[in-house]
mmCIF file of C-alpha atoms and ligand atoms in Angstrom:
data_model
loop_
_atom_site.group_PDB
_atom_site.id
_atom_site.type_symbol
_atom_site.label_atom_id
_atom_site.label_comp_id
_atom_site.label_asym_id
_atom_site.label_seq_id
_atom_site.Cartn_x
_atom_site.Cartn_y
_atom_site.Cartn_z
ATOM 1 C CA MET A 1 -19.425 -14.849 -6.464
ATOM 2 C CA ALA A 2 -22.738 -14.051 -4.776
ATOM 3 C CA ARG A 3 -24.933 -11.721 -6.809
ATOM 4 C CA ILE A 4 -25.789 -8.295 -5.525
ATOM 5 C CA ASP A 5 -29.410 -7.968 -6.838
ATOM 6 C CA GLY A 6 -30.722 -4.918 -8.669
ATOM 7 C CA LEU A 7 -27.550 -3.114 -9.327
ATOM 8 C CA PRO A 8 -27.137 -1.789 -12.863
ATOM 9 C CA PRO A 9 -23.792 -2.551 -14.811
ATOM 10 C CA LEU A 10 -20.921 -0.112 -14.100
ATOM 11 C CA ARG A 11 -20.971 1.589 -17.361
ATOM 12 C CA ALA A 12 -24.503 2.476 -16.852
ATOM 13 C CA VAL A 13 -23.681 3.804 -13.372
ATOM 14 C CA ILE A 14 -20.930 6.003 -14.725
ATOM 15 C CA ALA A 15 -23.214 7.359 -17.375
ATOM 16 C CA GLU A 16 -26.178 7.840 -15.140
ATOM 17 C CA HIS A 17 -24.047 9.888 -12.595
ATOM 18 C CA ASP A 18 -21.892 11.541 -15.152
ATOM 19 C CA LEU A 19 -18.671 10.183 -13.463
ATOM 20 C CA VAL A 20 -16.203 11.416 -16.166
ATOM 21 C CA ALA A 21 -12.781 10.198 -14.756
ATOM 22 C CA ARG A 22 -10.601 13.079 -13.361
ATOM 23 C CA ARG A 23 -6.931 12.495 -13.790
ATOM 24 C CA GLN A 24 -6.028 14.682 -10.766
ATOM 25 C CA LEU A 25 -7.868 12.259 -8.545
ATOM 26 C CA GLY A 26 -6.136 9.230 -10.085
ATOM 27 C CA GLN A 27 -9.309 7.896 -11.473
ATOM 28 C CA ASN A 28 -8.845 4.782 -13.573
ATOM 29 C CA PHE A 29 -11.826 2.661 -12.971
ATOM 30 C CA LEU A 30 -12.181 -1.259 -12.978
ATOM 31 C CA LEU A 31 -15.483 -2.111 -14.694
ATOM 32 C CA ASP A 32 -15.061 -5.869 -15.069
ATOM 33 C CA MET A 33 -16.866 -7.441 -12.213
ATOM 34 C CA ASN A 34 -14.939 -10.768 -12.658
ATOM 35 C CA LEU A 35 -11.794 -8.938 -12.190
ATOM 36 C CA THR A 36 -12.895 -7.052 -9.063
ATOM 37 C CA ALA A 37 -14.238 -10.245 -7.537
ATOM 38 C CA LYS A 38 -10.887 -11.848 -8.292
ATOM 39 C CA ILE A 39 -9.002 -9.001 -6.566
ATOM 40 C CA ALA A 40 -11.314 -9.441 -3.563
ATOM 41 C CA ARG A 41 -10.524 -13.147 -3.467
ATOM 42 C CA LEU A 42 -6.770 -12.429 -3.575
ATOM 43 C CA ALA A 43 -7.270 -10.910 -0.188
ATOM 44 C CA GLY A 44 -8.356 -14.035 1.436
ATOM 45 C CA ASP A 45 -11.461 -14.970 3.289
ATOM 46 C CA LEU A 46 -13.399 -11.850 4.017
ATOM 47 C CA SER A 47 -16.396 -13.289 5.692
ATOM 48 C CA ALA A 48 -15.000 -12.761 9.184
ATOM 49 C CA CYS A 49 -13.330 -9.381 8.304
ATOM 50 C CA ASP A 50 -14.018 -5.691 8.157
ATOM 51 C CA VAL A 51 -12.512 -4.110 5.110
ATOM 52 C CA LEU A 52 -11.194 -0.546 4.570
ATOM 53 C CA GLU A 53 -11.392 0.404 0.882
ATOM 54 C CA VAL A 54 -9.705 3.789 -0.253
ATOM 55 C CA GLY A 55 -11.182 5.278 -3.249
ATOM 56 C CA PRO A 56 -14.268 3.179 -4.180
ATOM 57 C CA GLY A 57 -15.119 5.483 -7.161
ATOM 58 C CA PRO A 58 -18.195 4.048 -8.905
ATOM 59 C CA GLY A 59 -17.948 0.969 -6.741
ATOM 60 C CA GLY A 60 -16.542 -1.882 -8.921
ATOM 61 C CA LEU A 61 -14.255 -3.200 -6.354
ATOM 62 C CA THR A 62 -16.642 -2.369 -3.529
ATOM 63 C CA ARG A 63 -19.267 -4.609 -5.183
ATOM 64 C CA GLY A 64 -16.616 -7.365 -5.679
ATOM 65 C CA LEU A 65 -15.719 -7.180 -1.931
ATOM 66 C CA LEU A 66 -19.337 -7.351 -0.836
ATOM 67 C CA ALA A 67 -20.158 -10.136 -3.341
ATOM 68 C CA GLU A 68 -17.153 -12.068 -2.057
ATOM 69 C CA GLY A 69 -18.741 -11.994 1.436
ATOM 70 C CA ALA A 70 -16.920 -9.132 3.288
ATOM 71 C CA ARG A 71 -18.535 -8.807 6.766
ATOM 72 C CA HIS A 72 -18.415 -4.909 6.535
ATOM 73 C CA VAL A 73 -16.859 -2.446 4.168
ATOM 74 C CA LEU A 74 -15.860 1.002 5.022
ATOM 75 C CA ALA A 75 -15.246 2.908 1.784
ATOM 76 C CA VAL A 76 -13.525 6.405 1.885
ATOM 77 C CA GLU A 77 -13.959 8.417 -1.310
ATOM 78 C CA LYS A 78 -12.668 11.948 -1.836
ATOM 79 C CA ASP A 79 -14.901 12.549 -4.906
ATOM 80 C CA ALA A 80 -18.478 13.453 -3.687
ATOM 81 C CA ARG A 81 -19.923 12.761 -7.232
ATOM 82 C CA CYS A 82 -19.566 9.027 -6.394
ATOM 83 C CA LEU A 83 -21.798 9.206 -3.378
ATOM 84 C CA PRO A 84 -25.256 8.409 -5.196
ATOM 85 C CA ALA A 85 -23.580 5.308 -6.811
ATOM 86 C CA LEU A 86 -22.152 4.154 -3.610
ATOM 87 C CA ARG A 87 -25.379 4.730 -1.795
ATOM 88 C CA GLN A 88 -27.158 2.406 -4.267
ATOM 89 C CA ILE A 89 -24.802 -0.329 -3.387
ATOM 90 C CA ALA A 90 -25.214 0.261 0.291
ATOM 91 C CA ALA A 91 -29.059 -0.072 -0.158
ATOM 92 C CA ALA A 92 -28.561 -3.371 -1.965
ATOM 93 C CA CYS A 93 -26.401 -4.752 0.970
ATOM 94 C CA PRO A 94 -28.129 -3.408 4.075
ATOM 95 C CA GLY A 95 -25.784 -2.700 7.007
ATOM 96 C CA ARG A 96 -22.731 -3.962 5.197
ATOM 97 C CA LEU A 97 -21.360 -0.844 3.512
ATOM 98 C CA GLU A 98 -20.600 2.509 5.042
ATOM 99 C CA VAL A 99 -19.285 5.418 2.795
ATOM 100 C CA VAL A 100 -17.334 8.242 4.012
ATOM 101 C CA ILE A 101 -16.626 11.241 1.684
ATOM 102 C CA GLY A 102 -13.322 12.747 2.498
ATOM 103 C CA ASP A 103 -9.625 12.510 1.916
ATOM 104 C CA ALA A 104 -8.080 9.426 3.199
ATOM 105 C CA LEU A 105 -4.947 11.190 4.064
ATOM 106 C CA ASP A 106 -6.856 13.322 6.511
ATOM 107 C CA LEU A 107 -9.224 10.871 8.072
ATOM 108 C CA ASP A 108 -8.391 8.364 10.865
ATOM 109 C CA VAL A 109 -10.982 5.710 9.970
ATOM 110 C CA ALA A 110 -9.430 2.672 11.734
ATOM 111 C CA ALA A 111 -11.489 3.274 14.880
ATOM 112 C CA ARG A 112 -14.694 2.777 12.955
ATOM 113 C CA LEU A 113 -13.759 -0.744 12.018
ATOM 114 C CA THR A 114 -13.837 -3.985 13.983
ATOM 115 C CA PRO A 115 -10.822 -6.311 13.847
ATOM 116 C CA PRO A 116 -9.771 -8.372 12.030
ATOM 117 C CA ILE A 117 -9.374 -5.672 9.471
ATOM 118 C CA ARG A 118 -8.157 -6.031 5.732
ATOM 119 C CA VAL A 119 -7.256 -3.013 3.615
ATOM 120 C CA ILE A 120 -8.198 -3.603 0.027
ATOM 121 C CA ALA A 121 -7.882 -0.813 -2.547
ATOM 122 C CA ASN A 122 -7.314 0.204 -6.089
ATOM 123 C CA LEU A 123 -5.378 3.162 -4.953
ATOM 124 C CA PRO A 124 -5.237 6.545 -6.476
ATOM 125 C CA TYR A 125 -1.640 6.734 -8.010
ATOM 126 C CA ASN A 126 -0.955 10.213 -6.496
ATOM 127 C CA VAL A 127 -1.481 9.166 -2.937
ATOM 128 C CA GLY A 128 -0.808 5.368 -3.004
ATOM 129 C CA THR A 129 2.747 5.404 -1.837
ATOM 130 C CA GLU A 130 2.105 7.883 0.906
ATOM 131 C CA LEU A 131 -0.799 5.936 2.325
ATOM 132 C CA LEU A 132 1.198 2.684 2.095
ATOM 133 C CA ILE A 133 4.069 4.189 4.153
ATOM 134 C CA ARG A 134 1.581 5.487 6.789
ATOM 135 C CA TRP A 135 0.067 1.949 7.086
ATOM 136 C CA LEU A 136 3.485 0.341 7.306
ATOM 137 C CA ASN A 137 4.936 2.876 9.721
ATOM 138 C CA PRO A 138 2.206 3.491 12.357
ATOM 139 C CA PRO A 139 3.155 4.894 15.799
ATOM 140 C CA ARG A 140 2.605 1.511 17.374
ATOM 141 C CA TRP A 141 2.995 -2.140 16.042
ATOM 142 C CA PRO A 142 0.889 -4.262 15.426
ATOM 143 C CA PRO A 143 -1.056 -1.916 13.148
ATOM 144 C CA PHE A 144 -4.815 -1.840 12.875
ATOM 145 C CA TRP A 145 -4.663 -4.071 9.752
ATOM 146 C CA ASP A 146 -4.057 -7.807 9.202
ATOM 147 C CA SER A 147 -3.369 -7.627 5.446
ATOM 148 C CA LEU A 148 -3.076 -4.889 2.713
ATOM 149 C CA THR A 149 -4.065 -5.884 -0.851
ATOM 150 C CA LEU A 150 -3.316 -2.834 -2.887
ATOM 151 C CA MET A 151 -3.107 -1.905 -6.732
ATOM 152 C CA PHE A 152 -0.125 0.179 -7.642
ATOM 153 C CA GLN A 153 1.607 1.039 -10.939
ATOM 154 C CA LYS A 154 3.769 -2.002 -11.721
ATOM 155 C CA GLU A 155 6.954 -0.063 -11.295
ATOM 156 C CA VAL A 156 6.021 0.816 -7.719
ATOM 157 C CA ALA A 157 4.891 -2.770 -6.987
ATOM 158 C CA GLU A 158 8.371 -3.899 -8.250
ATOM 159 C CA ARG A 159 10.054 -1.525 -5.798
ATOM 160 C CA ILE A 160 8.068 -3.001 -3.008
ATOM 161 C CA VAL A 161 9.279 -6.522 -3.566
ATOM 162 C CA ALA A 162 12.888 -5.712 -4.835
ATOM 163 C CA GLY A 163 15.832 -7.284 -3.311
ATOM 164 C CA PRO A 164 19.461 -6.038 -2.955
ATOM 165 C CA GLY A 165 21.382 -5.626 -6.104
ATOM 166 C CA SER A 166 18.580 -4.551 -8.246
ATOM 167 C CA LYS A 167 17.839 -1.044 -9.485
ATOM 168 C CA ALA A 168 14.289 -1.215 -7.931
ATOM 169 C CA TYR A 169 15.803 -1.885 -4.446
ATOM 170 C CA GLY A 170 15.518 1.066 -2.067
ATOM 171 C CA ARG A 171 13.689 2.526 0.974
ATOM 172 C CA LEU A 172 10.321 1.301 -0.190
ATOM 173 C CA ALA A 173 11.423 -2.267 -0.328
ATOM 174 C CA LEU A 174 12.975 -1.994 3.131
ATOM 175 C CA VAL A 175 10.054 -0.444 4.816
ATOM 176 C CA SER A 176 7.700 -2.866 3.000
ATOM 177 C CA GLN A 177 9.790 -5.950 3.900
ATOM 178 C CA TRP A 178 10.813 -5.154 7.474
ATOM 179 C CA ARG A 179 7.479 -5.799 9.092
ATOM 180 C CA ALA A 180 5.384 -7.310 6.431
ATOM 181 C CA ASP A 181 5.602 -10.050 3.716
ATOM 182 C CA PRO A 182 4.687 -8.353 0.414
ATOM 183 C CA LYS A 183 3.984 -10.433 -2.760
ATOM 184 C CA ILE A 184 2.874 -9.354 -6.215
ATOM 185 C CA VAL A 185 -0.271 -11.487 -6.803
ATOM 186 C CA LEU A 186 -1.693 -10.107 -9.986
ATOM 187 C CA THR A 187 -0.416 -7.906 -13.015
ATOM 188 C CA LEU A 188 -2.825 -6.077 -15.121
ATOM 189 C CA PRO A 189 -2.387 -4.375 -18.540
ATOM 190 C CA PRO A 190 -3.594 -0.607 -18.979
ATOM 191 C CA GLU A 191 -6.659 -1.935 -20.952
ATOM 192 C CA ALA A 192 -8.026 -3.460 -17.813
ATOM 193 C CA PHE A 193 -8.920 0.098 -16.630
ATOM 194 C CA THR A 194 -11.231 2.909 -17.929
ATOM 195 C CA PRO A 195 -9.733 5.135 -18.990
ATOM 196 C CA ALA A 196 -6.573 3.225 -19.664
ATOM 197 C CA PRO A 197 -3.451 4.558 -17.819
ATOM 198 C CA LYS A 198 -0.132 4.682 -19.671
ATOM 199 C CA VAL A 199 1.438 1.918 -17.524
ATOM 200 C CA HIS A 200 0.884 -1.609 -16.344
ATOM 201 C CA SER A 201 -0.501 -2.141 -12.801
ATOM 202 C CA ALA A 202 -0.010 -4.758 -10.195
ATOM 203 C CA VAL A 203 -1.759 -5.942 -7.083
ATOM 204 C CA VAL A 204 0.586 -6.384 -4.022
ATOM 205 C CA HIS A 205 -0.698 -8.480 -1.012
ATOM 206 C CA PHE A 206 1.043 -7.674 2.220
ATOM 207 C CA THR A 207 0.697 -9.956 5.257
ATOM 208 C CA ARG A 208 1.807 -8.250 8.482
ATOM 209 C CA ARG A 209 4.438 -9.887 10.601
ATOM 210 C CA ASP A 210 3.731 -9.769 14.411
ATOM 211 C CA ALA A 211 7.441 -8.690 14.995
ATOM 212 C CA PRO A 212 9.929 -7.187 12.526
ATOM 213 C CA ARG A 213 11.978 -9.625 10.553
ATOM 214 C CA TYR A 214 15.235 -8.268 12.317
ATOM 215 C CA PRO A 215 15.195 -6.107 15.501
ATOM 216 C CA ALA A 216 15.962 -2.368 15.046
ATOM 217 C CA ASP A 217 14.691 0.999 16.210
ATOM 218 C CA GLN A 218 12.277 2.248 13.515
ATOM 219 C CA ARG A 219 13.446 5.909 13.573
ATOM 220 C CA VAL A 220 17.150 4.969 13.449
ATOM 221 C CA LEU A 221 16.472 2.511 10.567
ATOM 222 C CA GLU A 222 14.495 5.096 8.690
ATOM 223 C CA ARG A 223 17.371 7.663 9.208
ATOM 224 C CA ILE A 224 20.106 5.379 8.116
ATOM 225 C CA THR A 225 18.241 4.106 5.072
ATOM 226 C CA ALA A 226 17.274 7.635 3.948
ATOM 227 C CA MET A 227 20.899 8.843 4.168
ATOM 228 C CA ALA A 228 22.151 5.733 2.477
ATOM 229 C CA PHE A 229 19.754 5.786 -0.411
ATOM 230 C CA ASN A 230 19.780 9.509 -0.861
ATOM 231 C CA GLN A 231 23.348 8.923 -2.212
ATOM 232 C CA ARG A 232 22.856 5.323 -3.337
ATOM 233 C CA ARG A 233 26.047 5.228 -5.531
ATOM 234 C CA LYS A 234 28.341 6.421 -2.700
ATOM 235 C CA MET A 235 30.072 4.200 -0.227
ATOM 236 C CA LEU A 236 28.367 3.936 3.098
ATOM 237 C CA ARG A 237 31.387 5.422 4.838
ATOM 238 C CA SER A 238 30.671 8.694 2.989
ATOM 239 C CA SER A 239 26.858 8.654 2.689
ATOM 240 C CA LEU A 240 26.545 8.014 6.473
ATOM 241 C CA LYS A 241 29.391 10.407 7.511
ATOM 242 C CA GLY A 242 26.761 12.675 9.305
ATOM 243 C CA LEU A 243 26.222 9.890 11.897
ATOM 244 C CA GLY A 244 29.382 10.559 13.647
ATOM 245 C CA ALA A 245 33.200 10.313 13.486
ATOM 246 C CA ASP A 246 33.224 6.698 14.369
ATOM 247 C CA ILE A 247 30.788 5.562 11.694
ATOM 248 C CA GLU A 248 33.314 3.347 9.921
ATOM 249 C CA ASP A 249 33.710 1.382 13.061
ATOM 250 C CA ARG A 250 29.930 1.067 13.485
ATOM 251 C CA ILE A 251 29.600 -0.214 9.907
ATOM 252 C CA ARG A 252 32.340 -2.784 10.545
ATOM 253 C CA ALA A 253 30.792 -3.829 13.867
ATOM 254 C CA ALA A 254 27.503 -4.400 11.941
ATOM 255 C CA GLY A 255 29.392 -6.920 9.817
ATOM 256 C CA LEU A 256 29.341 -4.647 6.652
ATOM 257 C CA ALA A 257 32.139 -3.108 4.633
ATOM 258 C CA PRO A 258 32.469 0.620 4.914
ATOM 259 C CA THR A 259 33.151 0.628 1.106
ATOM 260 C CA ALA A 260 29.813 -1.050 0.283
ATOM 261 C CA ARG A 261 26.987 0.886 -1.428
ATOM 262 C CA ALA A 262 23.396 1.085 -0.116
ATOM 263 C CA GLU A 263 21.979 -1.008 -3.009
ATOM 264 C CA GLU A 264 24.152 -3.955 -2.109
ATOM 265 C CA ILE A 265 23.188 -4.077 1.662
ATOM 266 C CA PRO A 266 20.330 -6.495 2.606
ATOM 267 C CA LEU A 267 17.652 -5.586 5.112
ATOM 268 C CA GLU A 268 19.262 -7.614 7.688
ATOM 269 C CA GLY A 269 22.496 -5.546 7.339
ATOM 270 C CA PHE A 270 20.655 -2.238 7.558
ATOM 271 C CA CYS A 271 18.936 -3.575 10.861
ATOM 272 C CA ALA A 272 22.364 -4.592 12.292
ATOM 273 C CA LEU A 273 23.811 -1.194 11.370
ATOM 274 C CA ALA A 274 20.697 0.434 13.037
ATOM 275 C CA ARG A 275 21.366 -1.448 16.268
ATOM 276 C CA GLU A 276 25.022 -0.472 16.211
ATOM 277 C CA VAL A 277 24.044 3.201 15.680
ATOM 278 C CA ALA A 278 21.370 3.131 18.466
ATOM 279 C CA ARG A 279 23.989 1.511 20.794
ATOM 280 C CA ALA A 280 26.429 4.372 20.106
HETATM 281 N N1 LIG B 301 -12.028 1.612 -6.677
HETATM 282 C C1 LIG B 301 -12.426 2.097 -8.017
HETATM 283 C C2 LIG B 301 -12.067 1.076 -9.069
HETATM 284 O O1 LIG B 301 -11.320 0.308 -8.825
HETATM 285 O O2 LIG B 301 -12.674 1.180 -10.143
HETATM 286 C C3 LIG B 301 -11.731 3.521 -8.371
HETATM 287 C C4 LIG B 301 -10.182 3.422 -8.265
HETATM 288 S S1 LIG B 301 -9.383 4.959 -8.872
HETATM 289 C C5 LIG B 301 -7.793 4.340 -9.298
HETATM 290 C C6 LIG B 301 -8.892 5.804 -7.369
HETATM 291 C C7 LIG B 301 -10.140 6.449 -6.533
HETATM 292 O O3 LIG B 301 -9.600 7.040 -5.473
HETATM 293 C C8 LIG B 301 -10.870 7.372 -7.377
HETATM 294 O O4 LIG B 301 -12.219 7.070 -7.137
HETATM 295 C C9 LIG B 301 -10.534 8.753 -6.636
HETATM 296 O O5 LIG B 301 -11.567 9.665 -6.648
HETATM 297 C C10 LIG B 301 -10.168 8.318 -5.225
HETATM 298 N N2 LIG B 301 -9.311 9.165 -4.507
HETATM 299 C C11 LIG B 301 -8.275 9.977 -4.964
HETATM 300 N N3 LIG B 301 -7.731 10.606 -3.941
HETATM 301 C C12 LIG B 301 -8.249 10.108 -2.866
HETATM 302 C C13 LIG B 301 -7.950 10.531 -1.427
HETATM 303 N N4 LIG B 301 -7.022 11.312 -1.093
HETATM 304 N N5 LIG B 301 -8.800 9.937 -0.487
HETATM 305 C C14 LIG B 301 -9.855 9.116 -0.912
HETATM 306 N N6 LIG B 301 -10.111 8.849 -2.201
HETATM 307 C C15 LIG B 301 -9.289 9.293 -3.097
#
């Protein structure tokens, strides 16, 4: 890890700027620089990449990204109290860190970055899944990013990588695995954070696929999976009844049993069904 000269330890930064963690902003900070450098390395070689970081907070991960050689980091933080601490980091790395104060859900920041782009973040728990779904479901594919390396609650990470037949399997797994390859690359106990959350966390690394794993229309696939998993214990022929009188024929034409339940159907099966429904 390259040193960033002149920056005080993160605990001193938090004390100096009185950054008492706010639960409503999902603030659980990483203060161990070895850990933040490790997360940065899990994202791959950053030296030829721009990085989008959501929620830098006092800047522990931001420092890790810069120390690991990120070409340029754009950090979007909702809490303006963090700005002086982030400005200090920007001053120590001239030209490599841009800080934007605002809500990541409202800002379209991709246009400020130069490809290839990696998104790396210890996400606020309250908006993490919503941001992920937006990144996985952009209006056009390929998206602005090449990879996503994101911290989630472990339970959410398990839903992202789940396969059919498990309780964790559902829409999040399907949307995550259709056009990307997600992998859990690190699991962390609550004590890794300050303050410690109640649950374990995990980092998921997503590599985007150039094309979907199986062809399907995005909107049809979304509609079918929403209907199927809203009633995950029901048979497909009844959970998908609203799609038309001939839905049983469509399900059979897709190679599936009308009596099967959503949680048993692999991604390939949902994509086949989406093609059949779109054809109809
Ligand atoms: N990256 C820091 C770290 O690892 O120590 C802080 C991570 S903390 C889990 C989440 C951060 O996201 C907080 O700094 C919080 O203020 C910020 N945040 C919460 N909601 C946000 C939003 N909608 N847009 C941008 N930042 C947000």
